[in-house]
PDB file of C-alpha atoms in Angstrom:
ATOM      1  CA  ALA A   1       0.000   0.000   0.000  1.00 84.00           C
ATOM      2  CA  LEU A   2       2.870   2.389   0.818  1.00 83.00           C
ATOM      3  CA  SER A   3       4.551   1.588  -2.506  1.00 85.00           C
ATOM      4  CA  ALA A   4       1.314   2.386  -4.336  1.00 85.00           C
ATOM      5  CA  LEU A   5       1.038   5.717  -2.467  1.00 84.00           C
ATOM      6  CA  ALA A   6       4.653   6.567  -3.290  1.00 84.00           C
ATOM      7  CA  ALA A   7       4.042   5.802  -6.972  1.00 86.00           C
ATOM      8  CA  LYS A   8       0.969   8.085  -6.962  1.00 85.00           C
ATOM      9  CA  LEU A   9       3.028  10.779  -5.242  1.00 84.00           C
ATOM     10  CA  GLY A  10       5.582  10.557  -8.062  1.00 83.00           C
ATOM     11  CA  ARG A  11       2.787  11.074 -10.594  1.00 85.00           C
ATOM     12  CA  GLU A  12       1.421  14.012  -8.560  1.00 82.00           C
ATOM     13  CA  GLU A  13      -1.910  12.246  -8.060  1.00 84.00           C
ATOM     14  CA  VAL A  14      -4.187  12.939  -5.082  1.00 82.00           C
ATOM     15  CA  LEU A  15      -3.342  10.457  -2.337  1.00 85.00           C
ATOM     16  CA  PRO A  16      -6.110   8.838  -0.302  1.00 83.00           C
ATOM     17  CA  PRO A  17      -5.564   8.370   3.434  1.00 82.00           C
ATOM     18  CA  LEU A  18      -4.103   4.994   4.309  1.00 82.00           C
ATOM     19  CA  ALA A  19      -5.657   2.926   7.085  1.00 84.00           C
ATOM     20  CA  THR A  20      -3.963  -0.304   8.075  1.00 85.00           C
ATOM     21  CA  GLY A  21      -3.631  -2.158  11.330  1.00 83.00           C
ATOM     22  CA  LEU A  22      -0.037  -0.930  11.728  1.00 87.00           C
ATOM     23  CA  LYS A  23       0.528   2.428  13.453  1.00 87.00           C
ATOM     24  CA  GLU A  24       3.934   3.028  11.816  1.00 87.00           C
ATOM     25  CA  VAL A  25       2.617   2.323   8.295  1.00 86.00           C
ATOM     26  CA  ASN A  26      -0.299   4.704   8.897  1.00 86.00           C
ATOM     27  CA  GLU A  27       2.135   7.435  10.025  1.00 88.00           C
ATOM     28  CA  VAL A  28       4.216   7.006   6.877  1.00 88.00           C
ATOM     29  CA  GLY A  29       0.992   7.080   4.842  1.00 86.00           C
ATOM     30  CA  ARG A  30      -0.080  10.353   6.507  1.00 86.00           C
ATOM     31  CA  SER A  31       3.366  11.794   5.780  1.00 88.00           C
ATOM     32  CA  LEU A  32       3.045  10.834   2.130  1.00 87.00           C
ATOM     33  CA  VAL A  33      -0.413  12.419   1.936  1.00 87.00           C
ATOM     34  CA  ALA A  34       0.953  15.630   3.528  1.00 87.00           C
ATOM     35  CA  ALA A  35       3.889  15.612   1.134  1.00 87.00           C
ATOM     36  CA  SER A  36       1.459  15.152  -1.742  1.00 87.00           C
ATOM     37  CA  LEU A  37      -0.529  18.228  -0.711  1.00 86.00           C
ATOM     38  CA  GLY A  38       2.643  20.313  -0.381  1.00 87.00           C
ATOM     39  CA  LEU A  39       3.917  19.097  -3.736  1.00 87.00           C
ATOM     40  CA  ARG A  40       0.636  19.942  -5.450  1.00 86.00           C
ATOM     41  CA  GLU A  41       0.653  23.452  -3.941  1.00 89.00           C
ATOM     42  CA  ARG A  42       4.246  24.071  -5.020  1.00 89.00           C
ATOM     43  CA  SER A  43       3.549  22.693  -8.493  1.00 88.00           C
ATOM     44  CA  ALA A  44       0.534  24.996  -8.853  1.00 89.00           C
ATOM     45  CA  ALA A  45       2.619  27.976  -7.692  1.00 91.00           C
ATOM     46  CA  LEU A  46       5.359  27.063 -10.176  1.00 92.00           C
ATOM     47  CA  ARG A  47       2.857  26.800 -13.051  1.00 92.00           C
ATOM     48  CA  ALA A  48       1.409  30.211 -12.103  1.00 91.00           C
ATOM     49  CA  SER A  49       4.913  31.697 -11.979  1.00 90.00           C
ATOM     50  CA  GLU A  50       5.776  30.224 -15.371  1.00 89.00           C
ATOM     51  CA  GLU A  51       2.561  31.636 -16.818  1.00 91.00           C
ATOM     52  CA  ARG A  52       3.375  35.122 -15.445  1.00 88.00           C
ATOM     53  CA  TYR A  53       6.859  34.865 -16.982  1.00 83.00           C
ATOM     54  CA  ARG A  54       5.411  33.765 -20.324  1.00 81.00           C
ATOM     55  CA  LEU A  55       2.908  36.638 -20.364  1.00 83.00           C
ATOM     56  CA  ALA A  56       5.541  39.182 -19.311  1.00 83.00           C
ATOM     57  CA  THR A  57       7.973  38.089 -22.044  1.00 79.00           C
ATOM     58  CA  GLU A  58       5.195  38.144 -24.643  1.00 79.00           C
ATOM     59  CA  ALA A  59       4.118  41.639 -23.544  1.00 77.00           C
ATOM     60  CA  PHE A  60       7.713  42.914 -23.756  1.00 80.00           C
ATOM     61  CA  GLN A  61       8.592  44.054 -27.259  1.00 83.00           C
ATOM     62  CA  GLY A  62      12.143  42.846 -26.891  1.00 89.00           C
ATOM     63  CA  ALA A  63      13.764  39.462 -26.502  1.00 91.00           C
ATOM     64  CA  VAL A  64      14.625  37.739 -23.234  1.00 91.00           C
ATOM     65  CA  PHE A  65      17.418  35.211 -22.866  1.00 92.00           C
ATOM     66  CA  ASP A  66      18.903  32.980 -20.176  1.00 93.00           C
ATOM     67  CA  PHE A  67      22.453  31.797 -20.824  1.00 95.00           C
ATOM     68  CA  ASP A  68      23.811  28.867 -18.776  1.00 95.00           C
ATOM     69  CA  VAL A  69      27.595  29.321 -18.702  1.00 94.00           C
ATOM     70  CA  GLY A  70      28.360  25.724 -17.705  1.00 93.00           C
ATOM     71  CA  SER A  71      26.428  24.129 -20.551  1.00 94.00           C
ATOM     72  CA  ASN A  72      27.039  26.998 -23.029  1.00 93.00           C
ATOM     73  CA  ARG A  73      23.306  26.960 -23.770  1.00 93.00           C
ATOM     74  CA  SER A  74      21.071  29.949 -24.224  1.00 91.00           C
ATOM     75  CA  ASP A  75      17.285  29.812 -23.984  1.00 90.00           C
ATOM     76  CA  ARG A  76      15.728  32.645 -25.973  1.00 90.00           C
ATOM     77  CA  THR A  77      12.188  33.899 -26.345  1.00 88.00           C
ATOM     78  CA  GLN A  78      10.504  33.946 -29.742  1.00 87.00           C
ATOM     79  CA  ARG A  79      11.244  37.673 -30.129  1.00 89.00           C
ATOM     80  CA  ALA A  80      15.013  36.997 -30.329  1.00 89.00           C
ATOM     81  CA  TYR A  81      14.426  35.035 -33.516  1.00 89.00           C
ATOM     82  CA  GLU A  82      12.042  37.667 -34.863  1.00 90.00           C
ATOM     83  CA  ILE A  83      14.684  40.383 -34.395  1.00 90.00           C
ATOM     84  CA  LEU A  84      16.996  38.315 -36.594  1.00 91.00           C
ATOM     85  CA  GLY A  85      14.262  37.374 -39.048  1.00 91.00           C
ATOM     86  CA  GLU A  86      14.789  33.713 -38.164  1.00 90.00           C
ATOM     87  CA  SER A  87      12.668  30.824 -37.024  1.00 86.00           C
ATOM     88  CA  PRO A  88      13.438  29.042 -33.736  1.00 82.00           C
ATOM     89  CA  GLY A  89      16.073  26.394 -34.241  1.00 79.00           C
ATOM     90  CA  ALA A  90      17.780  28.262 -37.097  1.00 83.00           C
ATOM     91  CA  LEU A  91      20.113  29.924 -34.594  1.00 84.00           C
ATOM     92  CA  PRO A  92      22.406  27.699 -32.502  1.00 86.00           C
ATOM     93  CA  SER A  93      21.571  27.832 -28.794  1.00 86.00           C
ATOM     94  CA  THR A  94      25.232  28.454 -27.924  1.00 88.00           C
ATOM     95  CA  MET A  95      26.677  31.849 -27.067  1.00 86.00           C
ATOM     96  CA  GLN A  96      28.578  31.742 -30.353  1.00 87.00           C
ATOM     97  CA  GLY A  97      25.302  31.431 -32.256  1.00 88.00           C
ATOM     98  CA  TRP A  98      24.387  35.005 -31.273  1.00 90.00           C
ATOM     99  CA  HIS A  99      27.940  36.350 -31.365  1.00 92.00           C
ATOM    100  CA  ASP A 100      28.337  35.264 -34.990  1.00 93.00           C
ATOM    101  CA  ARG A 101      25.538  37.693 -35.880  1.00 94.00           C
ATOM    102  CA  ILE A 102      27.176  40.763 -34.294  1.00 96.00           C
ATOM    103  CA  HIS A 103      28.663  43.297 -36.737  1.00 97.00           C
ATOM    104  CA  PRO A 104      32.471  42.946 -36.808  1.00 97.00           C
ATOM    105  CA  ASP A 105      32.936  46.680 -36.120  1.00 97.00           C
ATOM    106  CA  ASP A 106      30.704  46.462 -33.020  1.00 97.00           C
ATOM    107  CA  PHE A 107      31.974  43.176 -31.616  1.00 96.00           C
ATOM    108  CA  PRO A 108      35.028  44.577 -29.714  1.00 96.00           C
ATOM    109  CA  ALA A 109      32.851  47.087 -27.819  1.00 95.00           C
ATOM    110  CA  PHE A 110      30.331  44.342 -27.031  1.00 95.00           C
ATOM    111  CA  GLN A 111      33.141  42.106 -25.742  1.00 95.00           C
ATOM    112  CA  ARG A 112      34.522  44.902 -23.521  1.00 94.00           C
ATOM    113  CA  ALA A 113      31.083  45.482 -22.008  1.00 94.00           C
ATOM    114  CA  ARG A 114      30.490  41.759 -21.489  1.00 93.00           C
ATOM    115  CA  ARG A 115      33.961  41.127 -20.077  1.00 93.00           C
ATOM    116  CA  ARG A 116      33.178  43.352 -17.076  1.00 93.00           C
ATOM    117  CA  ILE A 117      30.885  40.739 -15.525  1.00 94.00           C
ATOM    118  CA  TYR A 118      33.303  37.872 -16.111  1.00 92.00           C
ATOM    119  CA  GLU A 119      36.616  39.528 -15.240  1.00 91.00           C
ATOM    120  CA  GLU A 120      35.770  42.559 -13.102  1.00 91.00           C
ATOM    121  CA  GLY A 121      32.865  41.217 -11.064  1.00 91.00           C
ATOM    122  CA  ALA A 122      30.351  43.747 -12.388  1.00 94.00           C
ATOM    123  CA  PRO A 123      26.723  42.764 -11.751  1.00 95.00           C
ATOM    124  CA  GLN A 124      25.570  43.689 -15.281  1.00 95.00           C
ATOM    125  CA  TYR A 125      26.515  45.064 -18.669  1.00 95.00           C
ATOM    126  CA  GLU A 126      24.867  47.079 -21.432  1.00 95.00           C
ATOM    127  CA  ALA A 127      25.766  47.453 -25.082  1.00 95.00           C
ATOM    128  CA  GLU A 128      24.340  48.791 -28.331  1.00 95.00           C
ATOM    129  CA  TYR A 129      25.410  47.067 -31.515  1.00 96.00           C
ATOM    130  CA  ARG A 130      24.243  45.779 -34.876  1.00 96.00           C
ATOM    131  CA  VAL A 131      23.208  42.200 -35.603  1.00 96.00           C
ATOM    132  CA  ARG A 132      22.844  40.606 -39.015  1.00 95.00           C
ATOM    133  CA  ARG A 133      19.351  39.537 -39.970  1.00 94.00           C
ATOM    134  CA  ARG A 134      18.631  36.494 -42.101  1.00 92.00           C
ATOM    135  CA  ASP A 135      18.185  38.714 -45.178  1.00 94.00           C
ATOM    136  CA  GLY A 136      21.656  40.223 -44.663  1.00 94.00           C
ATOM    137  CA  THR A 137      20.500  43.620 -43.378  1.00 95.00           C
ATOM    138  CA  TRP A 138      21.735  45.026 -40.063  1.00 96.00           C
ATOM    139  CA  THR A 139      19.508  45.789 -37.084  1.00 95.00           C
ATOM    140  CA  TRP A 140      20.564  47.885 -34.097  1.00 96.00           C
ATOM    141  CA  VAL A 141      19.890  46.321 -30.698  1.00 96.00           C
ATOM    142  CA  TRP A 142      20.224  47.416 -27.090  1.00 95.00           C
ATOM    143  CA  HIS A 143      21.424  44.531 -24.947  1.00 95.00           C
ATOM    144  CA  ARG A 144      21.384  44.463 -21.144  1.00 95.00           C
ATOM    145  CA  ALA A 145      22.279  41.456 -19.031  1.00 96.00           C
ATOM    146  CA  LEU A 146      22.641  40.547 -15.368  1.00 96.00           C
ATOM    147  CA  ALA A 147      25.111  38.027 -13.974  1.00 96.00           C
ATOM    148  CA  LEU A 148      24.022  35.307 -11.586  1.00 96.00           C
ATOM    149  CA  ARG A 149      26.934  33.954  -9.570  1.00 96.00           C
ATOM    150  CA  ASP A 150      27.562  30.733  -7.664  1.00 94.00           C
ATOM    151  CA  GLU A 151      28.694  30.578  -4.023  1.00 94.00           C
ATOM    152  CA  HIS A 152      32.303  31.215  -5.144  1.00 93.00           C
ATOM    153  CA  GLY A 153      31.402  34.372  -7.085  1.00 92.00           C
ATOM    154  CA  LYS A 154      31.865  32.754 -10.486  1.00 94.00           C
ATOM    155  CA  VAL A 155      29.310  33.646 -13.184  1.00 95.00           C
ATOM    156  CA  CYS A 156      27.025  30.652 -13.709  1.00 96.00           C
ATOM    157  CA  ARG A 157      24.179  32.296 -15.647  1.00 96.00           C
ATOM    158  CA  VAL A 158      23.611  35.478 -17.585  1.00 95.00           C
ATOM    159  CA  VAL A 159      20.016  36.647 -17.940  1.00 94.00           C
ATOM    160  CA  GLY A 160      19.017  39.627 -20.001  1.00 93.00           C
ATOM    161  CA  ALA A 161      16.992  41.455 -22.598  1.00 94.00           C
ATOM    162  CA  ILE A 162      17.575  42.608 -26.149  1.00 94.00           C
ATOM    163  CA  LEU A 163      15.531  45.380 -27.734  1.00 94.00           C
ATOM    164  CA  ASP A 164      15.446  46.369 -31.409  1.00 94.00           C
ATOM    165  CA  ILE A 165      16.413  50.075 -31.477  1.00 93.00           C
ATOM    166  CA  THR A 166      16.844  50.458 -35.236  1.00 90.00           C
ATOM    167  CA  ALA A 167      14.015  53.008 -35.540  1.00 83.00           C
ATOM    168  CA  ARG A 168      15.513  55.120 -32.741  1.00 85.00           C
ATOM    169  CA  ARG A 169      18.999  54.986 -34.273  1.00 84.00           C
ATOM    170  CA  ASP A 170      17.611  55.912 -37.705  1.00 82.00           C
ATOM    171  CA  ALA A 171      15.731  58.856 -36.157  1.00 87.00           C
ATOM    172  CA  GLU A 172      18.921  60.014 -34.406  1.00 84.00           C
ATOM    173  CA  GLU A 173      20.861  59.849 -37.682  1.00 85.00           C
ATOM    174  CA  HIS A 174      18.109  61.770 -39.466  1.00 85.00           C
ATOM    175  CA  LEU A 175      18.138  64.415 -36.733  1.00 89.00           C
ATOM    176  CA  LYS A 176      21.935  64.767 -37.020  1.00 89.00           C
ATOM    177  CA  LEU A 177      21.574  65.239 -40.764  1.00 90.00           C
ATOM    178  CA  LEU A 178      18.900  67.919 -40.260  1.00 91.00           C
ATOM    179  CA  VAL A 179      20.989  69.756 -37.660  1.00 90.00           C
ATOM    180  CA  SER A 180      24.021  69.624 -39.941  1.00 88.00           C
ATOM    181  CA  GLU A 181      21.961  71.002 -42.850  1.00 90.00           C
ATOM    182  CA  LEU A 182      20.525  73.701 -40.598  1.00 89.00           C
ATOM    183  CA  ASN A 183      24.029  74.691 -39.432  1.00 89.00           C
ATOM    184  CA  HIS A 184      25.183  74.886 -43.044  1.00 86.00           C
ATOM    185  CA  ARG A 185      22.241  77.109 -44.030  1.00 90.00           C
ATOM    186  CA  VAL A 186      22.698  79.373 -41.002  1.00 90.00           C
ATOM    187  CA  LYS A 187      26.395  79.820 -41.883  1.00 91.00           C
ATOM    188  CA  ASN A 188      25.450  80.646 -45.464  1.00 89.00           C
ATOM    189  CA  THR A 189      22.840  83.138 -44.268  1.00 89.00           C
ATOM    190  CA  LEU A 190      25.329  84.811 -41.924  1.00 89.00           C
ATOM    191  CA  ALA A 191      27.970  84.901 -44.646  1.00 90.00           C
ATOM    192  CA  THR A 192      25.491  86.599 -46.983  1.00 86.00           C
TER     193      THR A 192
END
């Protein structure tokens, strides 16, 4: 009977109370029932937490990632693939999979920012850089990440967000062009 209860506990089924003629077996049965209730409550709380995370990442217009340093594996939300114009699975889940998409001119600055958490103990880093989309065009992104450390202070995970800022960068460039043109016209007017 105890083995059957334990098997049900492993399957997260509701456990019925156990009544036998042995006091010790009944006590173990009650403990298994109590453990079952606690496990069900924690499982429900975990599912609710996962649902909140899913909704929050879907509401966010950027991408969210979780990089496990030990396994060199990065879990990314759907938006990360959309930023690159890719489908899930087309981009390797390794760190290198994303790094290969960074513009060569921007990669050294990205590396310097990222190195701070690994070598200097910084809690986070931020960077703006271009990434190559599937169609070969470049998209500007803002990238912010936080380091999670183990008990020895070594980075074990990096969790962060990436936001497509191409429209903002284009608007800034357009504004610079307008200001430059305005300065040129003002100088011409003053010269006249």
